Tab-separated table of C-alpha atoms in Angstrom:
chain	number	residue	atom	x	y	z
G	186	MET	CA	0.016	0.100	0.021
G	187	TYR	CA	1.039	3.707	-0.528
G	188	ARG	CA	0.733	6.081	2.168
G	189	ASN	CA	0.251	9.378	0.980
G	190	GLU	CA	1.319	12.769	2.720
G	191	ASN	CA	-1.927	12.947	4.522
G	192	GLY	CA	-1.365	9.366	6.165
G	193	GLN	CA	-3.992	7.919	4.163
G	194	SER	CA	-3.322	4.500	2.590
G	195	LEU	CA	-3.828	4.230	-1.129
G	196	PRO	CA	-3.502	1.158	-3.449
G	197	SER	CA	0.049	0.933	-4.881
G	198	VAL	CA	0.741	0.961	-8.506
G	199	ASN	CA	2.909	-1.798	-10.017
G	200	ASN	CA	2.340	-1.825	-13.688
G	201	ASP	CA	4.116	0.508	-16.329
G	202	SER	CA	0.974	2.034	-17.274
G	203	ASP	CA	0.475	3.604	-13.819
G	204	ALA	CA	4.253	4.646	-13.645
G	205	LEU	CA	2.918	8.202	-14.258
G	206	ILE	CA	0.890	8.160	-10.901
G	207	ARG	CA	4.065	6.842	-9.233
G	208	GLY	CA	6.012	9.633	-10.489
G	209	LEU	CA	3.150	12.194	-9.389
G	210	ARG	CA	3.210	10.849	-5.835
G	211	ALA	CA	7.092	11.086	-5.603
G	212	MET	CA	6.866	14.700	-6.772
G	213	ASP	CA	7.683	17.136	-3.899
G	214	ALA	CA	5.905	20.415	-2.919
G	215	PRO	CA	8.481	22.900	-1.661
G	216	GLU	CA	8.094	24.249	2.022
G	217	PRO	CA	6.292	27.589	2.437
G	218	ARG	CA	8.171	30.476	3.894
G	219	PRO	CA	9.242	30.208	7.612
G	220	GLY	CA	6.288	30.942	9.889
G	221	PHE	CA	3.842	30.797	7.084
G	222	VAL	CA	1.353	28.833	9.205
G	223	ASP	CA	1.456	31.147	12.222
G	224	ARG	CA	1.267	34.217	10.043
G	225	ALA	CA	-1.664	33.108	7.670
G	226	LEU	CA	-3.782	32.206	10.781
G	227	ALA	CA	-2.898	35.407	12.724
G	228	ASN	CA	-3.718	37.222	9.501
G	229	ALA	CA	-7.152	35.710	9.237
G	230	THR	CA	-8.033	36.148	12.841
G	231	GLY	CA	-6.399	39.501	13.413
G	232	VAL	CA	-4.630	38.092	16.522
G	233	ALA	CA	-0.841	38.919	15.974
G	234	ALA	CA	0.376	41.325	18.483
G	235	GLY	CA	-2.548	43.346	17.680
G	236	ARG	CA	-2.032	43.672	14.204
G	237	ARG	CA	-2.141	42.074	10.666
G	238	THR	CA	1.234	40.977	9.234
G	239	LEU	CA	2.533	41.006	5.634
G	240	ASP	CA	5.884	40.168	4.987
G	241	ARG	CA	5.850	41.074	1.244
G	242	ALA	CA	3.465	42.380	-0.980
G	243	PRO	CA	0.697	39.736	-2.134
G	244	ALA	CA	1.495	38.149	-5.581
G	245	THR	CA	-1.374	39.294	-6.957
G	246	GLY	CA	-0.897	42.976	-6.081
G	247	ARG	CA	-3.982	43.127	-3.792
G	248	GLY	CA	-2.184	44.978	-1.076
G	249	TRP	CA	-4.430	46.332	1.719
G	250	ARG	CA	-7.585	45.922	-0.233
G	251	HIS	CA	-7.294	42.128	0.597
G	252	VAL	CA	-9.549	42.174	3.518
G	253	ALA	CA	-12.151	44.311	1.813
G	254	MET	CA	-12.141	41.895	-1.310
G	255	CYS	CA	-12.448	38.856	0.560
G	256	TRP	CA	-15.203	40.297	2.840
G	257	GLU	CA	-17.099	41.488	-0.472
G	258	THR	CA	-16.632	37.836	-1.844
G	259	TRP	CA	-17.903	36.374	1.111
G	260	LEU	CA	-20.576	38.568	1.767
G	261	GLY	CA	-21.720	38.166	-1.934
G	262	ALA	CA	-21.927	34.607	-1.128
G	263	VAL	CA	-23.707	35.006	1.977
G	264	MET	CA	-26.366	37.465	0.619
G	265	GLY	CA	-26.912	35.055	-2.248
G	266	GLY	CA	-27.528	32.382	0.102
G	267	ALA	CA	-30.001	31.879	3.021
G	268	VAL	CA	-31.260	35.058	4.310
G	269	ALA	CA	-32.497	35.467	7.870
G	270	ALA	CA	-36.236	36.005	7.584
G	271	ALA	CA	-36.438	37.487	11.001
G	272	VAL	CA	-33.876	39.984	11.055
G	273	THR	CA	-33.055	43.342	9.022
G	274	VAL	CA	-30.174	45.240	9.521
G	275	VAL	CA	-30.274	49.023	8.481
G	276	LEU	CA	-27.942	52.030	8.880
G	277	MET	CA	-29.554	54.748	10.967
G	278	SER	CA	-26.905	57.594	10.733
G	279	PRO	CA	-27.149	59.102	8.436
G	280	ALA	CA	-30.670	58.076	7.550
G	281	ARG	CA	-30.742	56.405	4.069
G	282	PRO	CA	-33.558	54.569	2.370
G	283	HIS	CA	-31.413	51.719	0.928
G	284	GLN	CA	-29.122	49.373	2.197
G	285	GLY	CA	-25.804	48.656	0.687
G	286	GLU	CA	-24.994	51.883	-0.545
G	287	GLN	CA	-24.612	53.978	2.457
G	288	ALA	CA	-21.725	56.486	2.643
G	289	ILE	CA	-20.294	58.565	5.576
G	290	ALA	CA	-17.760	61.054	5.338
G	291	LEU	CA	-15.405	61.462	8.400
G	292	ALA	CA	-12.675	64.118	8.944
G	293	LEU	CA	-8.945	62.798	9.853
G	294	ASN	CA	-8.819	61.804	13.457
G	295	GLU	CA	-12.447	62.079	13.993
G	296	ALA	CA	-14.277	59.777	16.440
G	297	ARG	CA	-17.884	58.971	15.567
G	298	SER	CA	-20.511	56.472	16.509
G	299	ILE	CA	-22.125	54.857	13.586
G	300	ASP	CA	-25.642	53.644	14.586
G	301	VAL	CA	-26.783	50.384	13.128
G	302	LEU	CA	-30.292	49.236	13.710
G	303	ILE	CA	-31.019	45.607	13.941
G	304	GLU	CA	-34.667	44.731	13.699
G	305	SER	CA	-35.827	41.480	14.859
G	306	ASP	CA	-39.248	39.841	14.792
G	307	ARG	CA	-38.550	37.684	17.679
G	308	ASP	CA	-36.245	37.251	20.612
G	309	LEU	CA	-32.684	35.609	19.188
G	310	GLN	CA	-30.431	34.232	21.685
G	311	ASP	CA	-26.858	33.935	21.020
G	312	ALA	CA	-26.602	35.778	17.733
G	313	THR	CA	-23.017	36.503	16.377
G	314	ILE	CA	-22.309	40.111	15.591
G	315	ARG	CA	-19.230	40.651	13.199
G	316	ILE	CA	-17.816	44.191	12.360
G	317	ALA	CA	-15.126	44.640	9.870
G	318	VAL	CA	-13.761	47.784	8.676
G	319	THR	CA	-11.099	48.481	6.019
G	320	GLY	CA	-9.240	51.517	4.737
G	321	GLY	CA	-8.183	54.242	7.339
G	322	VAL	CA	-10.931	53.718	9.805
G	323	ALA	CA	-10.291	51.628	13.009
G	324	LEU	CA	-12.714	50.363	15.581
G	325	ASP	CA	-12.428	51.713	19.273
G	326	GLY	CA	-11.005	49.300	21.617
G	327	PHE	CA	-9.655	46.999	19.043
G	328	ALA	CA	-6.409	48.778	18.358
G	329	ASN	CA	-5.188	48.177	14.792
G	330	ASP	CA	-7.425	45.095	14.287
G	331	HIS	CA	-9.918	44.973	11.518
G	332	ILE	CA	-12.270	42.701	12.624
G	333	ALA	CA	-14.452	42.387	15.836
G	334	ASP	CA	-16.886	39.620	16.698
G	335	TRP	CA	-18.992	38.574	19.574
G	336	ARG	CA	-22.136	37.107	20.735
G	337	ALA	CA	-25.236	38.891	21.887
G	338	ASN	CA	-28.876	38.285	22.418
G	339	LEU	CA	-31.283	40.377	20.262
G	340	GLY	CA	-34.519	41.504	21.534
G	341	ARG	CA	-37.720	41.460	19.595
G	342	GLY	CA	-38.187	44.700	17.857
G	343	PRO	CA	-35.398	47.319	17.344
G	344	ASN	CA	-31.897	46.995	18.614
G	345	LEU	CA	-29.470	49.645	18.305
G	346	LEU	CA	-25.910	49.111	18.029
G	347	SER	CA	-23.597	52.150	18.068
G	348	LEU	CA	-20.211	51.303	16.733
G	349	PRO	CA	-17.393	53.626	17.680
G	350	VAL	CA	-15.095	54.464	14.769
G	351	ILE	CA	-11.995	56.532	14.512
G	352	ALA	CA	-10.648	57.767	11.232
G	353	ARG	CA	-6.963	57.099	11.162
G	354	LYS	CA	-5.993	57.840	7.648
G	355	ALA	CA	-7.325	59.876	4.608
G	356	GLY	CA	-8.987	57.806	1.890
G	357	ASP	CA	-11.795	55.360	1.251
G	358	GLY	CA	-12.617	52.592	3.662
G	359	GLN	CA	-15.774	50.381	4.330
G	360	LEU	CA	-17.527	49.055	7.294
G	361	VAL	CA	-19.156	45.862	7.265
G	362	ALA	CA	-21.897	44.718	9.845
G	363	VAL	CA	-23.014	41.150	9.765
G	364	VAL	CA	-25.560	39.663	12.206
G	365	GLU	CA	-25.572	35.755	12.000
G	366	HIS	CA	-28.047	33.368	13.688
G	367	ASP	CA	-28.575	29.732	13.465
G	368	GLY	CA	-27.068	29.509	10.073
G	369	LYS	CA	-28.712	32.569	8.551
G	370	THR	CA	-27.040	36.114	8.177
G	371	ARG	CA	-28.120	39.742	7.450
G	372	THR	CA	-25.464	42.399	6.431
G	373	VAL	CA	-25.072	45.880	5.817
G	374	MET	CA	-22.097	47.578	4.081
G	375	ILE	CA	-21.053	51.109	4.642
G	376	ASN	CA	-18.683	53.122	2.670
G	377	LEU	CA	-16.496	55.557	4.388
G	378	THR	CA	-14.417	58.557	3.281
G	379	VAL	CA	-11.858	60.174	5.436
G	380	SER	CA	-10.867	63.601	4.121
G	381	ASP	CA	-7.695	65.213	5.322
G	382	SER	CA	-9.120	68.497	6.233
G	383	SER	CA	-8.786	70.597	9.522
G	384	ALA	CA	-12.251	72.137	8.825
G	385	ARG	CA	-14.883	70.352	10.786
G	386	SER	CA	-18.476	70.963	11.285
O	133	MET	CA	-35.723	50.418	21.379
O	134	SER	CA	-32.959	48.235	22.928
O	135	ARG	CA	-29.493	49.473	22.930
O	136	MET	CA	-26.834	46.908	22.289
O	137	ALA	CA	-23.559	46.601	24.264
O	138	TRP	CA	-20.442	47.288	22.517
O	139	PRO	CA	-17.603	44.910	23.679
O	140	LYS	CA	-14.948	46.956	25.585
O	141	SER	CA	-12.314	44.489	24.967
O	142	ASP	CA	-11.449	41.919	22.276
O	143	LYS	CA	-11.473	38.940	24.829
O	144	SER	CA	-14.556	37.376	22.903
O	145	ARG	CA	-12.774	37.826	19.427
O	146	THR	CA	-9.544	36.166	20.990
O	147	SER	CA	-11.311	33.220	22.066
O	148	ALA	CA	-13.125	32.883	18.647
O	149	ALA	CA	-9.665	33.301	16.950
O	150	GLY	CA	-8.195	30.616	19.328
O	151	GLU	CA	-11.079	28.168	18.331
O	152	PHE	CA	-10.203	28.823	14.583
O	153	ASP	CA	-6.694	28.303	15.227
O	154	GLY	CA	-7.031	25.138	17.017
O	155	LEU	CA	-9.474	23.790	14.215
O	156	MET	CA	-7.463	24.838	11.132
O	157	ARG	CA	-3.903	24.618	12.055
O	158	GLU	CA	-3.538	20.847	11.435
O	159	HIS	CA	-5.069	21.493	7.934
O	160	VAL	CA	-2.931	24.291	6.736
O	161	PRO	CA	0.047	22.340	5.685
O	162	ALA	CA	-2.046	20.051	3.534
O	163	LEU	CA	-4.036	22.782	2.085
O	164	TYR	CA	-0.722	24.885	0.989
O	165	ARG	CA	0.601	21.831	-0.797
O	166	SER	CA	-2.478	21.350	-2.613
O	167	ALA	CA	-2.528	25.200	-3.529
O	168	PHE	CA	1.211	24.776	-4.463
O	169	ARG	CA	0.223	22.075	-6.910
O	170	TRP	CA	-2.473	24.098	-8.378
O	171	THR	CA	-0.564	27.221	-8.720
O	172	GLY	CA	2.808	26.071	-9.444
O	173	ALA	CA	4.488	28.852	-7.136
O	174	VAL	CA	5.162	29.182	-3.428
O	175	ASP	CA	3.843	32.834	-3.049
O	176	ARG	CA	0.695	32.333	-5.010
O	177	ALA	CA	0.099	29.118	-2.892
O	178	GLU	CA	0.605	31.136	0.260
O	179	ASP	CA	-1.952	33.820	-0.976
O	180	LEU	CA	-4.545	31.287	-1.827
O	181	VAL	CA	-4.494	29.716	1.469
O	182	GLN	CA	-4.333	33.065	3.113
O	183	ASP	CA	-7.421	34.099	1.083
O	184	LEU	CA	-9.401	30.722	2.323
O	185	LEU	CA	-8.399	31.391	5.906
O	186	VAL	CA	-9.673	34.963	5.753
O	187	ARG	CA	-12.826	33.601	4.215
O	188	LEU	CA	-13.258	30.775	6.584
O	189	TYR	CA	-12.632	32.716	9.902
O	190	PRO	CA	-16.286	34.382	9.800
O	191	MET	CA	-17.860	30.819	9.363
O	192	HIS	CA	-15.780	29.322	12.217
O	193	ASP	CA	-18.975	28.362	14.037
O	194	GLU	CA	-20.200	26.436	11.010
O	195	LEU	CA	-16.820	24.748	10.685
O	196	GLN	CA	-17.005	23.226	14.183
O	197	ARG	CA	-20.267	21.599	13.109
O	198	LEU	CA	-18.595	19.761	10.218
O	199	ASP	CA	-17.571	15.973	10.660
O	200	LYS	CA	-14.682	16.681	8.038
O	201	VAL	CA	-13.314	20.120	7.909
O	202	ARG	CA	-10.657	19.471	5.223
O	203	PRO	CA	-12.881	18.358	2.062
O	204	TRP	CA	-15.102	21.516	2.761
O	205	ALA	CA	-12.049	23.597	3.059
O	206	MET	CA	-10.857	22.278	-0.305
O	207	ARG	CA	-14.088	22.994	-1.894
O	208	VAL	CA	-14.085	26.772	-0.814
O	209	MET	CA	-10.319	27.062	-1.815
O	210	TYR	CA	-11.100	25.490	-5.088
O	211	ARG	CA	-13.809	28.063	-5.684
O	212	ILE	CA	-11.471	30.842	-4.876
O	213	PHE	CA	-8.857	29.451	-7.106
O	214	VAL	CA	-11.316	29.269	-10.036
O	215	ASP	CA	-12.456	32.972	-9.401
O	216	GLN	CA	-8.949	33.939	-9.211
O	217	LEU	CA	-8.113	32.337	-12.626
O	218	ARG	CA	-11.227	33.986	-14.176
O	219	ARG	CA	-10.176	37.326	-13.046
O	220	GLU	CA	-6.651	37.039	-14.303
O	221	ARG	CA	-7.667	35.673	-17.644
O	222	SER	CA	-10.386	38.310	-17.757
O	223	SER	CA	-12.695	35.961	-19.410
O	224	PRO	CA	-15.031	33.142	-18.584
O	225	LEU	CA	-13.009	30.043	-17.639
O	226	GLN	CA	-13.693	27.240	-20.303
O	227	PHE	CA	-13.060	24.121	-18.180
O	228	GLY	CA	-13.035	21.109	-20.661
O	229	ILE	CA	-11.132	23.024	-23.425
O	230	ASP	CA	-7.375	22.309	-23.305
O	231	PRO	CA	-5.297	25.372	-23.657
O	232	ALA	CA	-2.736	25.544	-26.369
O	233	ASP	CA	0.423	23.391	-25.702
O	234	ALA	CA	3.495	25.237	-24.544
O	235	ASP	CA	6.210	24.874	-27.304
O	236	ALA	CA	8.254	22.122	-25.455
O	237	ALA	CA	11.072	22.100	-28.233
O	238	GLY	CA	11.835	25.820	-27.036
O	239	GLU	CA	12.337	24.996	-23.419
O	240	GLU	CA	15.536	25.138	-21.437
O	241	ASP	CA	16.905	22.085	-19.820
O	242	HIS	CA	15.078	21.592	-16.644
O	243	GLY	CA	18.116	20.397	-14.932
O	244	PHE	CA	18.649	16.850	-15.563
O	245	ALA	CA	20.816	15.163	-12.922
O	246	ASP	CA	24.294	14.400	-13.600
O	247	PRO	CA	24.192	10.499	-13.791
O	248	ALA	CA	27.777	10.523	-12.375
O	249	ALA	CA	26.736	12.169	-9.035
O	250	GLY	CA	25.364	8.837	-7.503
O	251	PRO	CA	24.076	5.485	-8.145
O	252	PRO	CA	22.516	4.936	-11.491
O	253	GLU	CA	19.011	3.931	-10.299
O	254	LEU	CA	18.901	6.976	-7.907
O	255	ALA	CA	19.895	9.141	-10.683
O	256	GLU	CA	17.169	7.743	-12.894
O	257	GLN	CA	14.575	8.323	-10.195
O	258	GLN	CA	15.811	11.940	-9.864
O	259	ILE	CA	15.627	12.401	-13.742
O	260	THR	CA	11.970	11.114	-13.622
O	261	ARG	CA	11.078	13.190	-10.783
O	262	GLN	CA	12.464	16.286	-12.280
O	263	ARG	CA	11.067	15.569	-15.672
O	264	ILE	CA	7.615	15.110	-14.131
O	265	ALA	CA	8.099	18.355	-12.196
O	266	ALA	CA	9.116	20.280	-15.215
O	267	ALA	CA	6.074	18.733	-17.221
O	268	TRP	CA	3.786	19.520	-14.327
O	269	THR	CA	4.551	23.413	-14.592
O	270	LEU	CA	3.548	23.207	-18.111
O	271	LEU	CA	0.087	21.716	-17.620
O	272	ALA	CA	-3.081	23.898	-17.358
O	273	GLU	CA	-4.321	24.794	-13.781
O	274	GLU	CA	-7.352	22.804	-14.585
O	275	HIS	CA	-5.500	19.603	-15.125
O	276	ARG	CA	-3.099	20.271	-12.157
O	277	VAL	CA	-6.096	20.412	-9.845
O	278	VAL	CA	-7.534	16.916	-10.706
O	279	LEU	CA	-4.329	15.164	-10.946
O	280	SER	CA	-3.125	16.616	-7.639
O	281	MET	CA	-6.392	15.830	-5.745
O	282	HIS	CA	-7.020	12.387	-7.097
O	283	ASP	CA	-3.697	10.719	-8.031
O	284	ILE	CA	-1.571	12.383	-5.265
O	285	GLU	CA	-3.790	13.206	-2.498
O	286	GLY	CA	-6.198	10.201	-2.901
O	287	TYR	CA	-9.479	11.911	-3.107
O	288	SER	CA	-11.918	9.470	-4.662
O	289	LEU	CA	-13.890	10.498	-7.772
O	290	VAL	CA	-17.046	10.971	-5.927
O	291	GLU	CA	-15.315	12.957	-3.205
O	292	LEU	CA	-13.708	15.107	-5.987
O	293	ALA	CA	-16.768	15.462	-7.792
O	294	ALA	CA	-18.353	16.946	-4.589
O	295	ILE	CA	-15.523	19.262	-3.976
O	296	MET	CA	-15.309	20.566	-7.712
O	297	GLU	CA	-19.106	20.414	-8.125
O	298	ILE	CA	-18.974	18.793	-11.234
O	299	PRO	CA	-20.775	15.585	-12.592
O	300	LEU	CA	-18.879	12.420	-12.176
O	301	GLY	CA	-18.586	11.729	-16.024
O	302	THR	CA	-17.181	15.173	-16.619
O	303	LEU	CA	-14.653	14.732	-13.766
O	304	LYS	CA	-13.505	11.239	-15.371
O	305	SER	CA	-12.977	12.980	-18.630
O	306	ARG	CA	-11.077	15.631	-17.211
O	307	LEU	CA	-8.887	13.313	-15.206
O	308	HIS	CA	-8.339	11.217	-18.448
O	309	ARG	CA	-7.467	14.255	-20.408
O	310	ALA	CA	-5.111	15.500	-17.804
O	311	ARG	CA	-3.128	12.330	-17.769
O	312	ALA	CA	-2.911	12.184	-21.366
O	313	LYS	CA	-1.625	15.641	-21.545
O	314	LEU	CA	0.921	14.859	-18.965
O	315	ARG	CA	2.157	11.864	-20.885
O	316	GLU	CA	2.354	13.907	-24.038
O	317	LEU	CA	4.484	16.486	-22.240
O	318	LEU	CA	7.012	13.881	-21.151
O	319	ALA	CA	7.077	12.223	-24.330
O	320	THR	CA	7.954	15.430	-26.088
O	321	GLU	CA	10.764	16.075	-23.740
O	322	ARG	CA	12.148	12.613	-24.092
O	323	PHE	CA	12.593	12.932	-27.675
O	324	GLU	CA	14.401	16.117	-27.749
């Protein structure tokens, strides 16, 4: 029997017509760069001395848009899938009639609470709230991390979540709020623009 | 209206991160090896696995409920890989259509081992391994995926059809074409 790199036993191949498979099985894969496993997990969870690490530019040149693109891809898949019938999530400030196209302007170094209304038609125990920010915006209390998640109980009716956001760097960013319960999710995405201006209203 | 509490610390996230780490750490090396065989490059393989982990972390609750994490993770990684190929090629990916062959006659020598460096049998094995490795880099990504997952990693056809979300008949055809293509590349190199 042949035991592959994952420890599984596979039938051996002994005749010439299967020499190709023998050759493939003997082919090595080079090791990843040192520390790759630790780094990859830390980057995914945002737990690496409080910051994400990239030791080189990604091969495809995605740079810091990496988080935003992955969130967009995931959210695209989620929103196309099962939808929580009981929960709606809307942006309250500023008031906008449509979800998914919210835009908020912040001044550099401004701290602001962004209100998200989570409307539920029944009590939901142990829902998961996930917040991700990209671009020049950070979440208060989470240093340089870009994702926060925690469990919460939602009451029937409106539940107001105020997200403390700090504008750290000029440019565009995004805030994504996801509510997940019993395998279903609801999402709101908010575009943020940080202007490097000393004039504040 | 109920006002929800904002967590003052990241302890809840840290525990979720710890759970995700415990769940996925053992699978990352195998996922990386698959990613390398698909992409053919260390940095692209690392990026692919990184993309996968970033995508999986928000779903770590669902992952914990799975009987087997790795096949599910492979399926997600395969989808990411296909999406990346589509974007890079800027056109719909046409599986089942073999891309144009590389011009094997114009290739550089891929480092055939010096037979005088060791025992003849060992040298022959090294030559074969190097030839297969060289031919592998010339294969289309679609062929690398099926050969890697079926012939090297040992996924059954049924498992692989589920991961790739294609009919069993289509998968068998693709595997057959992939092996034929690899043999063709090896035969071309041999007669140089």
